[in-house]
Structure formats: C-alpha cells, structure tokens
Short mmCIF file of C-alpha atoms and ligand atoms in Angstrom, two decimals:
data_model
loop_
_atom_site.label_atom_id
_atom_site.label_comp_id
_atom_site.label_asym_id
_atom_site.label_seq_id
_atom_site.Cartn_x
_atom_site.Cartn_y
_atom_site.Cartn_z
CA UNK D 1 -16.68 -34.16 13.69
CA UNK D 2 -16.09 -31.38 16.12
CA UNK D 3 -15.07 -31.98 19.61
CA UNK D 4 -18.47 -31.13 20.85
CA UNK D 5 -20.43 -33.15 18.01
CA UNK D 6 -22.39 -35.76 20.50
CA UNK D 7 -25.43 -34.51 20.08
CA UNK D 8 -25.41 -34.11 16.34
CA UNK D 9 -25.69 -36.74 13.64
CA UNK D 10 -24.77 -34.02 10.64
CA UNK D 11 -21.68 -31.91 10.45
CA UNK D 12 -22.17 -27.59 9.47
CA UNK D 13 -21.32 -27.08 5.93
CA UNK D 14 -18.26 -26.23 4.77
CA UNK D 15 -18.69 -22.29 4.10
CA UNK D 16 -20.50 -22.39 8.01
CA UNK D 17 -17.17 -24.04 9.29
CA UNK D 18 -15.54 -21.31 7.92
CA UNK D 19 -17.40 -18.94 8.31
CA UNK D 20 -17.80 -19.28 12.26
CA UNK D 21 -14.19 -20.64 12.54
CA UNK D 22 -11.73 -17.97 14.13
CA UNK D 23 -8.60 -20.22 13.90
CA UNK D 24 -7.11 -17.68 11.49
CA UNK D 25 -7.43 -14.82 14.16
CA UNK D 26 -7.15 -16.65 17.46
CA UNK D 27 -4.43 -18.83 16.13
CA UNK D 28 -2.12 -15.93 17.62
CA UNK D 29 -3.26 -16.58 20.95
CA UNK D 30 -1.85 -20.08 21.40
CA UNK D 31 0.79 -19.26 23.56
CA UNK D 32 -1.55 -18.06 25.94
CA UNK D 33 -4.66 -20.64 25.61
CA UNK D 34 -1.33 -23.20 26.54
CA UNK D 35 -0.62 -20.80 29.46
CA UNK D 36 -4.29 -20.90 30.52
CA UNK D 37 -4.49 -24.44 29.66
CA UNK D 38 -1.19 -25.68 31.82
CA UNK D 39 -2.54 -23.46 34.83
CA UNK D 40 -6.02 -24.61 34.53
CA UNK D 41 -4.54 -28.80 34.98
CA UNK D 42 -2.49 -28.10 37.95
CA UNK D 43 -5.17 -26.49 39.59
CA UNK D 44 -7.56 -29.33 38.95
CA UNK D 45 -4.84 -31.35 40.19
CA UNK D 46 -4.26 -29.86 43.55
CA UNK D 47 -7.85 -29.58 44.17
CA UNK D 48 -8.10 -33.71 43.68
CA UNK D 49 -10.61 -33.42 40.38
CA UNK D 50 -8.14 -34.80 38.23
CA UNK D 51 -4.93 -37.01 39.05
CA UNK D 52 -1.24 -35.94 39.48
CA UNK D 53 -0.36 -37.75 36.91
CA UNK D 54 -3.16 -36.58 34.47
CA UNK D 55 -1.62 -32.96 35.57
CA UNK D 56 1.96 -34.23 34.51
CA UNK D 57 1.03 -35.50 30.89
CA UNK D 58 -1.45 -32.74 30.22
CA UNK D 59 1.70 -30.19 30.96
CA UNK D 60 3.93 -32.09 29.36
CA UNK D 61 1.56 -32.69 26.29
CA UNK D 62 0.75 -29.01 26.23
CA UNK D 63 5.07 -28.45 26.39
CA UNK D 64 5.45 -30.77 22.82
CA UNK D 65 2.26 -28.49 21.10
CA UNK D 66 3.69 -25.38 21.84
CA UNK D 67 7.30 -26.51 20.57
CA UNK D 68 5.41 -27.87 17.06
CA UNK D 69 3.80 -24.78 16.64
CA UNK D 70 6.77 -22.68 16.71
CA UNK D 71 9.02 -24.66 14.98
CA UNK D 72 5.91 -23.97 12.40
CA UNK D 73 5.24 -28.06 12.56
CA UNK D 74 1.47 -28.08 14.11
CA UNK D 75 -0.89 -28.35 11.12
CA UNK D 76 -3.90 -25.50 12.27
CA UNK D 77 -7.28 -27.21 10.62
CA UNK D 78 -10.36 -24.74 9.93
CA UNK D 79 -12.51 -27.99 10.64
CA UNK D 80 -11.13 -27.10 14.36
CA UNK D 81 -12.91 -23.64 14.61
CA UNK D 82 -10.58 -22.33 17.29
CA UNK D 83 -7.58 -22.32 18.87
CA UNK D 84 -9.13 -23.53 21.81
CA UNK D 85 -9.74 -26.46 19.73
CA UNK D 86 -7.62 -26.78 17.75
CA UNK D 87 -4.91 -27.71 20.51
CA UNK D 88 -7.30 -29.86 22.93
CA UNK D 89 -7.72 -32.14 20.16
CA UNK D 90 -4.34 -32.45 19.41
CA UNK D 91 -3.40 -32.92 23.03
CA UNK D 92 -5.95 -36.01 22.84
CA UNK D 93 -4.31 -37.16 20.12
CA UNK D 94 -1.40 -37.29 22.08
CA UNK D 95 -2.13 -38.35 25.09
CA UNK D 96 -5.52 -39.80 25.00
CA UNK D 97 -7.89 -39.94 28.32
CA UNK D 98 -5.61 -37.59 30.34
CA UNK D 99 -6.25 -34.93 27.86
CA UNK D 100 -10.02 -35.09 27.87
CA UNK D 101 -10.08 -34.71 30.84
CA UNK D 102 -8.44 -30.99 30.93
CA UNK D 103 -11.89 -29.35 30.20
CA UNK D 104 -13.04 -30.66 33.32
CA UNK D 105 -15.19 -27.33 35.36
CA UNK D 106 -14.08 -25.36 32.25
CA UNK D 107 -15.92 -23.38 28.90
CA UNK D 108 -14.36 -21.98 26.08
CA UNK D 109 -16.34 -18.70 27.08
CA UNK D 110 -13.82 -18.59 30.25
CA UNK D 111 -11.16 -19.98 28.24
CA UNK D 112 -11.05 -17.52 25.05
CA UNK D 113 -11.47 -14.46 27.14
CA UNK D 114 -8.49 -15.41 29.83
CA UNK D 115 -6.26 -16.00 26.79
CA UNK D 116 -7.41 -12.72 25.63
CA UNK D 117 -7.01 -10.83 28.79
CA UNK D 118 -3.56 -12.41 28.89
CA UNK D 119 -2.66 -11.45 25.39
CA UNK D 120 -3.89 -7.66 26.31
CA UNK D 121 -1.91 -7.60 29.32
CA UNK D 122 1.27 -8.02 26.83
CA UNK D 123 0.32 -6.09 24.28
CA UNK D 124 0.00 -3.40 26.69
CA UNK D 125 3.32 -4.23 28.10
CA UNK D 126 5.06 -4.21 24.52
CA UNK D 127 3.19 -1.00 23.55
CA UNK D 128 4.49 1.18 27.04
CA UNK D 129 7.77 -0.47 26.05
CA UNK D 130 7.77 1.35 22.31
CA UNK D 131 6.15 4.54 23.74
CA UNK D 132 9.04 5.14 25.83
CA UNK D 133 11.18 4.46 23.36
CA UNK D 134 9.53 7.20 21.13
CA UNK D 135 9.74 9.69 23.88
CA UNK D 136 13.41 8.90 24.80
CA UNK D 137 14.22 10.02 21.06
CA UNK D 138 12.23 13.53 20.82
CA UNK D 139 14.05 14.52 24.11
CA UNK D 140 17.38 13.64 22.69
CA UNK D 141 15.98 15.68 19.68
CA UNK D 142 14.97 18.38 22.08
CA UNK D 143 18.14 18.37 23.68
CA UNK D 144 20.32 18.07 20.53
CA UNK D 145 18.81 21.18 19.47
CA UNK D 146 18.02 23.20 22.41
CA UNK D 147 18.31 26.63 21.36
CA UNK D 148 16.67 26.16 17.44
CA UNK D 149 14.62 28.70 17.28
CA UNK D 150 10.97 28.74 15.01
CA UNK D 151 7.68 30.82 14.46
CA UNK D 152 4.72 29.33 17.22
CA UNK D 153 1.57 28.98 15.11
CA UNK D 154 -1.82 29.75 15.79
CA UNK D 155 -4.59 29.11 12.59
CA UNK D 156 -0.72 28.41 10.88
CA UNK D 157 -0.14 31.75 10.92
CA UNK D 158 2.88 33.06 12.71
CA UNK D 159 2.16 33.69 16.04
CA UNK D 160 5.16 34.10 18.62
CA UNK D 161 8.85 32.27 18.31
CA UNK D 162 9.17 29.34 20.62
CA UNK D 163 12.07 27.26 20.50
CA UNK D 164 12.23 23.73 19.15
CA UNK D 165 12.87 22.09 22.00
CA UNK D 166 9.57 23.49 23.62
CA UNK D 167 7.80 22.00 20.34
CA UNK D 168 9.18 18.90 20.26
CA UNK D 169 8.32 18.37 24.38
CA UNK D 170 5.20 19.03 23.69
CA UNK D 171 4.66 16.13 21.51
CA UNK D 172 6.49 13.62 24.32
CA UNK D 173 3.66 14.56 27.14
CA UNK D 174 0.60 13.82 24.59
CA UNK D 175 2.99 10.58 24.57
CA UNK D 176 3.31 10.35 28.39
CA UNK D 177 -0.50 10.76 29.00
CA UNK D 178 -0.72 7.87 26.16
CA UNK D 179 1.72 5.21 28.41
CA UNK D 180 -0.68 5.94 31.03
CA UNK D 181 -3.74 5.44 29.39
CA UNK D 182 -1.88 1.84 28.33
CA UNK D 183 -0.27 1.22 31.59
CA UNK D 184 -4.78 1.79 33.05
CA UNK D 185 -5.60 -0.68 29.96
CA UNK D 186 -3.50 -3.26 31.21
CA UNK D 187 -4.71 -2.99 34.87
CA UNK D 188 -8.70 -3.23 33.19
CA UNK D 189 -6.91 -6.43 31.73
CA UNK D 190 -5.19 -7.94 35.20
CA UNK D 191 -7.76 -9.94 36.61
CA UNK D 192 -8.68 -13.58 36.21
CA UNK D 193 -11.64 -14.79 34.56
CA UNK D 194 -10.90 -17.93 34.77
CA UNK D 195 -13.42 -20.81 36.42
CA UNK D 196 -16.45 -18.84 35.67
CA UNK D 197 -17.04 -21.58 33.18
CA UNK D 198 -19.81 -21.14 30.47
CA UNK D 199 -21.79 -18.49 32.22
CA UNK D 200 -22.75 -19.20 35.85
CA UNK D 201 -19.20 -20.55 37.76
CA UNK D 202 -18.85 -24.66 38.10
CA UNK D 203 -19.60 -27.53 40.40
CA UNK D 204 -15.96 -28.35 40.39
CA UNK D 205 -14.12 -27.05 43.66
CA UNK D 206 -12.06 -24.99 41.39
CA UNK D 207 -9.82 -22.42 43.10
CA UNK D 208 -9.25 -18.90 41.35
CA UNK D 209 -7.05 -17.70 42.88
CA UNK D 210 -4.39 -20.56 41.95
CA UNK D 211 -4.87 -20.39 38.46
CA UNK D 212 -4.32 -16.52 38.75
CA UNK D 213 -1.35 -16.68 40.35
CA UNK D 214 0.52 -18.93 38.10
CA UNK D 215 -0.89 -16.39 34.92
CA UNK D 216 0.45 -13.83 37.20
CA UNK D 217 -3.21 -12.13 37.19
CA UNK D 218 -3.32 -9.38 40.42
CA UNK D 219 -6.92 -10.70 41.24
CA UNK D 220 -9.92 -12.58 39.89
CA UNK D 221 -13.10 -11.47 38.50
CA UNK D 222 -15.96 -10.97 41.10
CA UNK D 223 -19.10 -12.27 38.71
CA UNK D 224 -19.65 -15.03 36.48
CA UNK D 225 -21.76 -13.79 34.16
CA UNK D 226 -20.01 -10.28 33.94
CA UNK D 227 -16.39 -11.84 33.38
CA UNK D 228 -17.17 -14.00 30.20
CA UNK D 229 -18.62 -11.08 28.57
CA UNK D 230 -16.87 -8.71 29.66
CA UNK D 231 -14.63 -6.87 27.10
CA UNK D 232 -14.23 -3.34 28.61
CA UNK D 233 -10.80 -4.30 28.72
CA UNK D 234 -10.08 -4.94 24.64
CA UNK D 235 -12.16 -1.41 24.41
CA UNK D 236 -9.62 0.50 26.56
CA UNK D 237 -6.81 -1.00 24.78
CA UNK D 238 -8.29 -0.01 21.92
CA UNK D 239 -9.23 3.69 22.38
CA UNK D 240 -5.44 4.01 24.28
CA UNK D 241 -3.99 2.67 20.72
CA UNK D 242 -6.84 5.07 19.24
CA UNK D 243 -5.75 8.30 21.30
CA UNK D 244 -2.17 7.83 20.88
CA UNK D 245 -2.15 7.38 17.04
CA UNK D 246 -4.09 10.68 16.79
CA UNK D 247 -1.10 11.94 18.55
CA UNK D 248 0.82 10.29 15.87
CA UNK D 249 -1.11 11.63 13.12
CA UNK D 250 -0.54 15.04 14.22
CA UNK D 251 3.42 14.64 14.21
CA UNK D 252 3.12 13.05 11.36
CA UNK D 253 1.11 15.72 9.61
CA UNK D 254 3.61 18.10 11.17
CA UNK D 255 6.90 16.18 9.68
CA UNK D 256 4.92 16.15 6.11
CA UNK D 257 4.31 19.96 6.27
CA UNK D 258 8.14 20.53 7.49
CA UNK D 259 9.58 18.63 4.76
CA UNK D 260 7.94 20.58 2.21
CA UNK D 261 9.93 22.96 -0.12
CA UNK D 262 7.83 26.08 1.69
CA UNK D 263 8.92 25.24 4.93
CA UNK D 264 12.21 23.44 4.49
CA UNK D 265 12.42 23.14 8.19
CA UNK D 266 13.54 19.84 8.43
CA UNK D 267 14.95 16.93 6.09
CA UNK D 268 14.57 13.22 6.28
CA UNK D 269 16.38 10.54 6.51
CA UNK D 270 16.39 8.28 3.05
CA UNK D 271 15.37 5.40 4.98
CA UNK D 272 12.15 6.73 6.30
CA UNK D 273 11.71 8.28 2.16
CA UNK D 274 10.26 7.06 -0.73
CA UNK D 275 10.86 8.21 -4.32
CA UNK D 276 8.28 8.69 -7.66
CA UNK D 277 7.83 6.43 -10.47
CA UNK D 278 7.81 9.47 -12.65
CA UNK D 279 9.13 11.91 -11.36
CA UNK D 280 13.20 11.38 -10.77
CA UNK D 281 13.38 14.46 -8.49
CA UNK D 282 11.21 13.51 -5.50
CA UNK D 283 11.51 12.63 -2.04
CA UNK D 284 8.22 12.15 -0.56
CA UNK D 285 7.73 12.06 3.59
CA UNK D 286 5.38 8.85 2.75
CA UNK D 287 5.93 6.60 5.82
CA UNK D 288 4.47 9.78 8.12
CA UNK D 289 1.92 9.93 5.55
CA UNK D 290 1.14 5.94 6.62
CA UNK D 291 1.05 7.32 10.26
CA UNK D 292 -1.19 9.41 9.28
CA UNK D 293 -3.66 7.07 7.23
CA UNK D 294 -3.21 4.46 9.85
CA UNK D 295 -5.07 6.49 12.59
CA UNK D 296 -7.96 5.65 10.59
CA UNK D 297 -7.95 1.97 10.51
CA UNK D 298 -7.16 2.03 14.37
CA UNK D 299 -10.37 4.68 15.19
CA UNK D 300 -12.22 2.23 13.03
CA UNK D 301 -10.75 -0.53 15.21
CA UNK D 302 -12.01 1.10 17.98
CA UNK D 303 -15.23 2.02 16.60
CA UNK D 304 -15.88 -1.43 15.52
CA UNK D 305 -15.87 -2.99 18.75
CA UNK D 306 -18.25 -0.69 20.43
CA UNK D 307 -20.95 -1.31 18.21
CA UNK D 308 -20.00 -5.32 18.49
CA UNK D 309 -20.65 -4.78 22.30
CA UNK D 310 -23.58 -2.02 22.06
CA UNK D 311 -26.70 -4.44 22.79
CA UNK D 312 -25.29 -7.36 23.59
CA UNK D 313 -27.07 -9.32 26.01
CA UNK D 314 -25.64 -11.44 28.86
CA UNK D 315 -23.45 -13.98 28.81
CA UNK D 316 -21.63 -15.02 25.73
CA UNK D 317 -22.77 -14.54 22.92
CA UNK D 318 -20.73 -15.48 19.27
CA UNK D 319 -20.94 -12.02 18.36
CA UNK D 320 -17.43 -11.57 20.91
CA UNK D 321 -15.60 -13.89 18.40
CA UNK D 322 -15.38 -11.09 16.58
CA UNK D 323 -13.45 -9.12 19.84
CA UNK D 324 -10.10 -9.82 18.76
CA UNK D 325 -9.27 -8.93 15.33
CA UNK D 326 -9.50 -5.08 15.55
CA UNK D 327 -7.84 -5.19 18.86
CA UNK D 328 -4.89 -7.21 17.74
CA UNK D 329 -4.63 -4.69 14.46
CA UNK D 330 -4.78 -1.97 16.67
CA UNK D 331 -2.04 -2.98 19.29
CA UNK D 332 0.28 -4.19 16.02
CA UNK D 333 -0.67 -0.97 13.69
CA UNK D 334 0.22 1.18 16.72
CA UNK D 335 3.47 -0.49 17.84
CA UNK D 336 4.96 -0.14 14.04
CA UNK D 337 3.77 3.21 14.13
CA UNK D 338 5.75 4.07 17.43
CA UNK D 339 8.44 2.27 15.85
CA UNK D 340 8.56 3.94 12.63
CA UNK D 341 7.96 7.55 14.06
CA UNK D 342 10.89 6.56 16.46
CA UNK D 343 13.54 5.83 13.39
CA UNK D 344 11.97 9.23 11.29
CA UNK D 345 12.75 11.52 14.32
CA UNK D 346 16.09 9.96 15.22
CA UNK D 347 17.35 10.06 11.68
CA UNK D 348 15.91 13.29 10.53
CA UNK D 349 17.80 16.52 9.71
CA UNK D 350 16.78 19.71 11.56
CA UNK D 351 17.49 22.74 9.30
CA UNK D 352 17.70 25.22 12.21
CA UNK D 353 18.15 28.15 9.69
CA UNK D 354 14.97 27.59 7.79
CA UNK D 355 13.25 27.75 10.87
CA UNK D 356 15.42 30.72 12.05
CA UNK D 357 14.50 32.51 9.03
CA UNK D 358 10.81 32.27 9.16
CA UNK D 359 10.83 33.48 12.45
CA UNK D 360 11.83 37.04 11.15
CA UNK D 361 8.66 37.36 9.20
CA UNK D 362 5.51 37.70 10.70
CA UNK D 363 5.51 40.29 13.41
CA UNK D 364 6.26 37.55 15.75
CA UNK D 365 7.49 40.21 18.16
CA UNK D 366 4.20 42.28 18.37
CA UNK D 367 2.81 40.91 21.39
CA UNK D 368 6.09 41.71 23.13
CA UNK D 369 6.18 45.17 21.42
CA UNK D 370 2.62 45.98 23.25
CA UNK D 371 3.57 44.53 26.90
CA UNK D 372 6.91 46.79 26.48
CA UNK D 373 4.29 49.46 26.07
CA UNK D 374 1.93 48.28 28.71
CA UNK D 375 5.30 48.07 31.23
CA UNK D 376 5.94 52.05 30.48
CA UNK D 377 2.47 52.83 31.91
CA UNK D 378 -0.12 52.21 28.66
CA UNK D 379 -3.27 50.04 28.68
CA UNK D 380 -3.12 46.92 27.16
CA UNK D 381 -6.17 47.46 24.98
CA UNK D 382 -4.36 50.78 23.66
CA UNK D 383 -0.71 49.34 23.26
CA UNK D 384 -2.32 46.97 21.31
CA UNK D 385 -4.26 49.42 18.93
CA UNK D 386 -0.41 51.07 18.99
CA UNK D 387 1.50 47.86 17.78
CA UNK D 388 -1.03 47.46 14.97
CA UNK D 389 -0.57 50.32 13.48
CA UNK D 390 3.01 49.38 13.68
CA UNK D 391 1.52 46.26 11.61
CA UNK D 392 -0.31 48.10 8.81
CA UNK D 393 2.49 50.87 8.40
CA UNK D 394 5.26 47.85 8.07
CA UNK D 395 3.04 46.32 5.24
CA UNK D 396 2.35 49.88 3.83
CA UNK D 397 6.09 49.78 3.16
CA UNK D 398 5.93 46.75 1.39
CA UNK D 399 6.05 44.59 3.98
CA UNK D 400 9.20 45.57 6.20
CA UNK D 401 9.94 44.35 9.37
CA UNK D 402 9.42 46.15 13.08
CA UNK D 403 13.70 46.34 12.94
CA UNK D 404 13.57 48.36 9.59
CA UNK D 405 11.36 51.21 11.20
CA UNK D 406 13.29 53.85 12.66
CA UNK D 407 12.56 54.98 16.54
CA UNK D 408 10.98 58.61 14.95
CA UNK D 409 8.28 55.73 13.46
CA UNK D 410 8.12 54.23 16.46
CA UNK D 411 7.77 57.32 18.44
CA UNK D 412 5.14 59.00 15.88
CA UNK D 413 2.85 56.17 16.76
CA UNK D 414 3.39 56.27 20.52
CA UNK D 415 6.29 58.81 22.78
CA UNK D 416 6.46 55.73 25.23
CA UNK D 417 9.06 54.33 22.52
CA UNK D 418 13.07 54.72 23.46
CA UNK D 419 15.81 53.45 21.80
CA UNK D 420 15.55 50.25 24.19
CA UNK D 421 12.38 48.87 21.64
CA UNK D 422 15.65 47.39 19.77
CA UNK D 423 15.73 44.85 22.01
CA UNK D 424 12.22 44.03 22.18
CA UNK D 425 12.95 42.84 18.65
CA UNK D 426 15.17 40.13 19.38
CA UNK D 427 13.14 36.86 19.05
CA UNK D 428 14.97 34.73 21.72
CA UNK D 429 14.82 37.68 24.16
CA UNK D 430 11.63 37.50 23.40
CA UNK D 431 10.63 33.44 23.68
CA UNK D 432 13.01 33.71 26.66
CA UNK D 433 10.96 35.82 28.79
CA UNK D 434 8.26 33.64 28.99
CA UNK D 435 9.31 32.03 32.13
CA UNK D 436 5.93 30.98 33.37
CA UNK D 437 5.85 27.28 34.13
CA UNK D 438 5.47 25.45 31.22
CA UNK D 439 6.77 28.54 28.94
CA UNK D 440 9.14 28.79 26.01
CA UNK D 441 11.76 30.75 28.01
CA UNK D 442 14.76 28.49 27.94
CA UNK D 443 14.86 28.11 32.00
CA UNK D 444 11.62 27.15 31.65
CA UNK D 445 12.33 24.94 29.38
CA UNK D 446 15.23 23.15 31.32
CA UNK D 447 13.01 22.84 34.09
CA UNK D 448 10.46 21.43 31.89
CA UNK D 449 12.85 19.08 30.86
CA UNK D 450 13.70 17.68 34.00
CA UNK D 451 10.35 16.58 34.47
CA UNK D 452 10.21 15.11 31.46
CA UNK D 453 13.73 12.64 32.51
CA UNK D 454 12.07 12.17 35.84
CA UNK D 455 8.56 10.66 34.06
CA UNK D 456 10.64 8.76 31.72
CA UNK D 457 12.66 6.80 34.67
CA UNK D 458 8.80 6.55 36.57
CA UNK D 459 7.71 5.44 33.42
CA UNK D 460 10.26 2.87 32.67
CA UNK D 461 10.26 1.27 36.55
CA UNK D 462 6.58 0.67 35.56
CA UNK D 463 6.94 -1.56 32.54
N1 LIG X 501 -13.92 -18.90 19.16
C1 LIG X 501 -14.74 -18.40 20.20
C2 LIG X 501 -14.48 -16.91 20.42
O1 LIG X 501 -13.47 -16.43 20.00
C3 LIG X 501 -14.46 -19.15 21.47
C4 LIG X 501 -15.62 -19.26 22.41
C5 LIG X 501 -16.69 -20.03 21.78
N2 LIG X 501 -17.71 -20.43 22.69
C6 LIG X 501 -18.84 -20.93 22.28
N3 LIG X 501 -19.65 -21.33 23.16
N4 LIG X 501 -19.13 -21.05 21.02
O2 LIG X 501 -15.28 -16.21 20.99
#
C-alpha cells in the first residue's frame, strides 16, 4: 500500500498505478528531491519541530540513497508513483521513525515543484554553458575565414556580396539573444517554493528563507497558492529551448543547402555525415537535417505545456505531473543539438572558391553601379532605371557580366560613366564600403567582432 493509503481499505489497479505513476519521468529528479529533502530536515531541525538527531539520520539516510542510486543499486518500484516516494519510503526503511517524520509541514505539491525549479535552474545553467560553446566556434570560423567572400541573398536570389565572416556573426547574435533568454529562464526559476505545503502554507514555524539558502535559491515565493502551481518557469525554459532551435534549424537548413552539389560552398566533416544503403556515392548532411526535424519535437514541447496549463484552476492539480517530460526533452534535445551543430561547424570545410565564384554571377554589383551614378549627380530612381538596362542588355548577350561590357555600353546607357565604373565592379570594394554599423565592410566587421569577444567574456562571467 502507498505511503498515503490510511484512509483506504483497497489498493488502485494495476494499469491506474501506472498509469498515474511518474517514477519513469521524475526518477531524473532524485538528486534534487534529496537536495530539497536534506534542506527541508535541517530546517525543521533548527526551528525545534523535529530533533537534531532526527536531522542527522534523515541526512545521513538521504547520503546512502543517493549513493545506491548512482551506483545504479536502488530498485525504483512503479507501486511508488513518484520519486518523491519512492525515496521517503526507502529512507523509512532505513531508518524507521526519524524518517517519517521528514514530511513534517511539507506536500509533495511544494516538494515536486522545488525539485523542479531546481532541476530548471541547471538545465539552464548547462544549456548557457553549450550556447557559448557554439558561439565560441562560429567566431573562430568567422575569424579563420575573414575575408571569404559570397553572394548575400534575398528570396535566394543573389542580392549583394557580403563576406563570410559577416554571415556566420550573424548566426552567433540570434545565439547571444538565445543565452539571454536562458540566463531570464533561470532567474523565473530562482526562487523558493518551498513550505507552501499542499496549497495554503503550514502550521509548522517553518522558515523559507533557510531552506532557500542552502538550495542556493535568490528568494522565496511570495504566495502559497501561486507557487505550487506555478509553472511559468518550465514554460520559459521551454520557449528559450523553442526559440533557439529555430535558430538552429535555420543553420542547419543553411549547412544542408551549402553542401549540395549546386552550391558546393562548403564540405563536411565525415563525422557529422552519413552514407546510403544504395547508393555507394553519397554523403548526406543528415545530422543538420536532425537539427532541423528536432525543432519540431521541441515547439511541440513547448506547445504541449501551454495547453496543460491553459484552464487550470488553482492549486495543484494532477494535470502538472505531466510538466516535466516535454521540458526535460526540450532542455536535452536542445543541448545535443548545440553540441552537434558545435562539432559540424568546427570540423567543416569552407570552399571559399565556390562561394567566390557565385559571387560573379548575379549582378551583385548593381546596387553599387546606381549609387556610383547617384554620387555623379543622378537621381536614385533614374540610376536605377540606368543599371537595369545594364541588366537586360547583359542577359541580351547571353548573359554576360557588367565587367564584359565595354565603357561605350556603359556610356550609351548613361554619359555619367568613366573609366573609374571598373572599380565599381570589384565585389570586395564593393561589400567593403558598407561601413555603416553593423555592415559587411570589413572594418565594420572587425568592429563587429569585438563586440561579439566582449559579449562572449559577459556571457561567460554569467554562467
Ligand atoms: N508526481 C506528482 C507530480 O509530478 C507529485 C505531486 C503529487 N501530488 C499530489 N497531491 N498527488 O506532479
């Protein structure tokens, strides 16, 4: 019979116990119920509801479970329900009275959602931790190849060269707003709910603010009934994970599209490869394909636990068992995805002549070609009209380029042309006079890139 069993004379079935048992979920938690657990008896302790040395073999008891479980020796029992469970009983086993008396002025509603807030707080931790990691090897990408130059896209047409480092940063601060929208989840998860008991707060003189401190928790929930339902904090965990995998995704997409045979722009490693069954000759990009799939299972993480929460009336309800399996697979999915997208982009091959060579087709320089006009005097609207009949006449002609035109073409469209177009034409003249903040010029770009170094270092002091 369960722990809680007095007033029943028949146990649930045996698909209920299953079915409402979250032992196979929570299970992961036990580290932090013990943490909750051991704080939770020396406070009881101090404040005289339970004795010093009830305090000493609780701890102690709690110590010996904790060293069975990971030396993969505690037998977890579905007839326990929880974790929660689960490792009360066995401390009762162990040490008899003293142990039941540890759920003095305490409910598992308090209980499960401190060890949840503690196991968020971690998570988050161990998630800023892989973020930066992932950052740290685009800019050493960046920098390795500083002056690779490649076509900017707009509807994945060619638009205007940029250089690759410029693409690459970009991709690092959709990271660095990510490691702040983990480094706000964990603050939503710093705070105590432990001692609000069941629903309404206890009898017990329990102090807060004790048990907070030794879980290292900055504060302690301000309302009972708010703090054992409360689980704002698993949703902004979750939609962090959720925004930064959609950041993944769209690398990810990006590395699929560059390996291709049409674009050739880049190469990976074999590691981060898989072949065909069938087909000897192939090399397929399919771990940022995974990247890519996962975002979906993490949304859906996401997605899951809002509608869990939409309508849920105070206090606990069982309904928030069901909290901590999408958050858990969203944390886990997204630290193997940093992880993964960290060894592809360290170990990949940049093939800075593919890129090079795409960037001659295109008409990337027509924008440039109109502002030279608009500089000698022209409106923009008309330099524009100009440069696009530069356009059709280059296709007319079978699709030259502006450099194969002579300056009497040049001139026949507008007389504001002089020999000096030639160097209009040259694409890193071009993406290097884009020196507005945040441009593709190279200065920019080094500028750019000492901001980046400076977030990393304010990033990393914060983990
Ligand atoms: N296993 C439960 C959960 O994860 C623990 C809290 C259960 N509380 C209760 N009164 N049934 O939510």
């Amino acid at each position: 019979m369960a722990l809680w069993s007095g007033r029943f004379t028949e146990n649930v079935s045996e698909f209920t116990q299953r079915f409402g048992a979250s032992l196979p979920v929570d299970k992961q938690l036990y580290a932090q119920d013990i943490a909750g657990s051991k704080a939770h008896a020396r406070m009881l302790g101090e404040q005289g509801v339970i004795s010093k040395e009830d305090v000493a073999a609780i701890r102690d008891g709690l110590d010996r479970i904790q060293e069975r479980i990971e030396a993969g020796e505690f037998e977890f029992d579905i007839n326990d329900e929880d974790i929660h469970m689960s490792i009360e009983k066995a401390l009762i086993a162990d040490i008899g009275d003293a142990g039941a008396r540890l759920h003095t002025g305490r409910s598992r509603n308090d209980q499960v959602v401190t060890d949840t807030h503690l196991y968020a707080k971690q998570r988050c931790t161990d998630l800023m931790q892989a973020n930066l990691a992932l950052r740290q090897a685009l800019v050493d990408l960046a920098k390795e190849h500083f002056d690779v130059i490649l076509p900017g896209y707009t509807h994945m047409q060619h638009a205007q060269p940029v250089f690759l480092s410029h693409h690459l940063l970009a991709y690092v601060w959709m990271l660095s707003r990510d490691f702040k929208r983990l480094a706000a989840a964990r603050e939503a998860a710093d705070v105590n709910p432990l001692g609000s008991a069941a629903l309404a707060g206890t009898t017990y003189p329990l102090d807060r603010r004790m048990t907070a401190e030794e879980l290292g928790f900055s504060g302690v929930t301000a309302n009972s009934l708010d703090a054992v339902s409360d689980r704002d904090f698993l949703l902004d965990l979750s939609y962090a994970c959720s925004v930064s995998c959609v950041h993944l995704s769209r690398l990810a997409e990006e590395i699929v599209l560059w390996s291709t045979a049409e674009f050739g722009f880049i190469t990976l490693s074999d590691a981060f490869s898989t072949g065909s069954s069938i087909m000897p000759q192939k090399k397929n990009p399919d771990f940022a394909e995974l990247i890519r799939g996962k975002t979906g299972r993490v949304v859906g993480d996401l997605v899951a636990l809002l509608v869990t929460l939409k309508a849920l009336p105070l206090a606990y309800n069982k309904d928030l068992q069901e909290d901590k399996e999408g958050a858990i697979d969203a944390a886990r999915t997204l630290e193997d995805c940093y992880t993964c997208m960290t060894g592809m982009v360290s170990s990949m091959t940049v093939n800075a002549q593919a890129m090079e060579q795409q960037v001659g087709k295109g008409y990337l320089a027509a924008t440039d070609i109109a502002d030279y006009l608009v500089k000698k005097g022209l409106p923009f609207r008309r330099a524009h009209e100009v440069v696009g009949h530069l356009v059709l006449l280059c296709e007319q002609r079978g699709g030259c380029r502006f450099e194969d035109l002579s300056l009497y073409d040049f001139k026949n469209e507008c007389d504001l042309f002089e020999p000096d177009i030639v160097d209009q034409l040259d694409m890193r003249f071009i993406a290097d006079a884009r020196l507005t903040e945040g441009g593709t010029g190279r200065s920019a770009i080094r500028e750019q890139l000492k901001l980046v170094e400076e977030t990393l270092v304010e990033d990393g002091r914060r983990i």
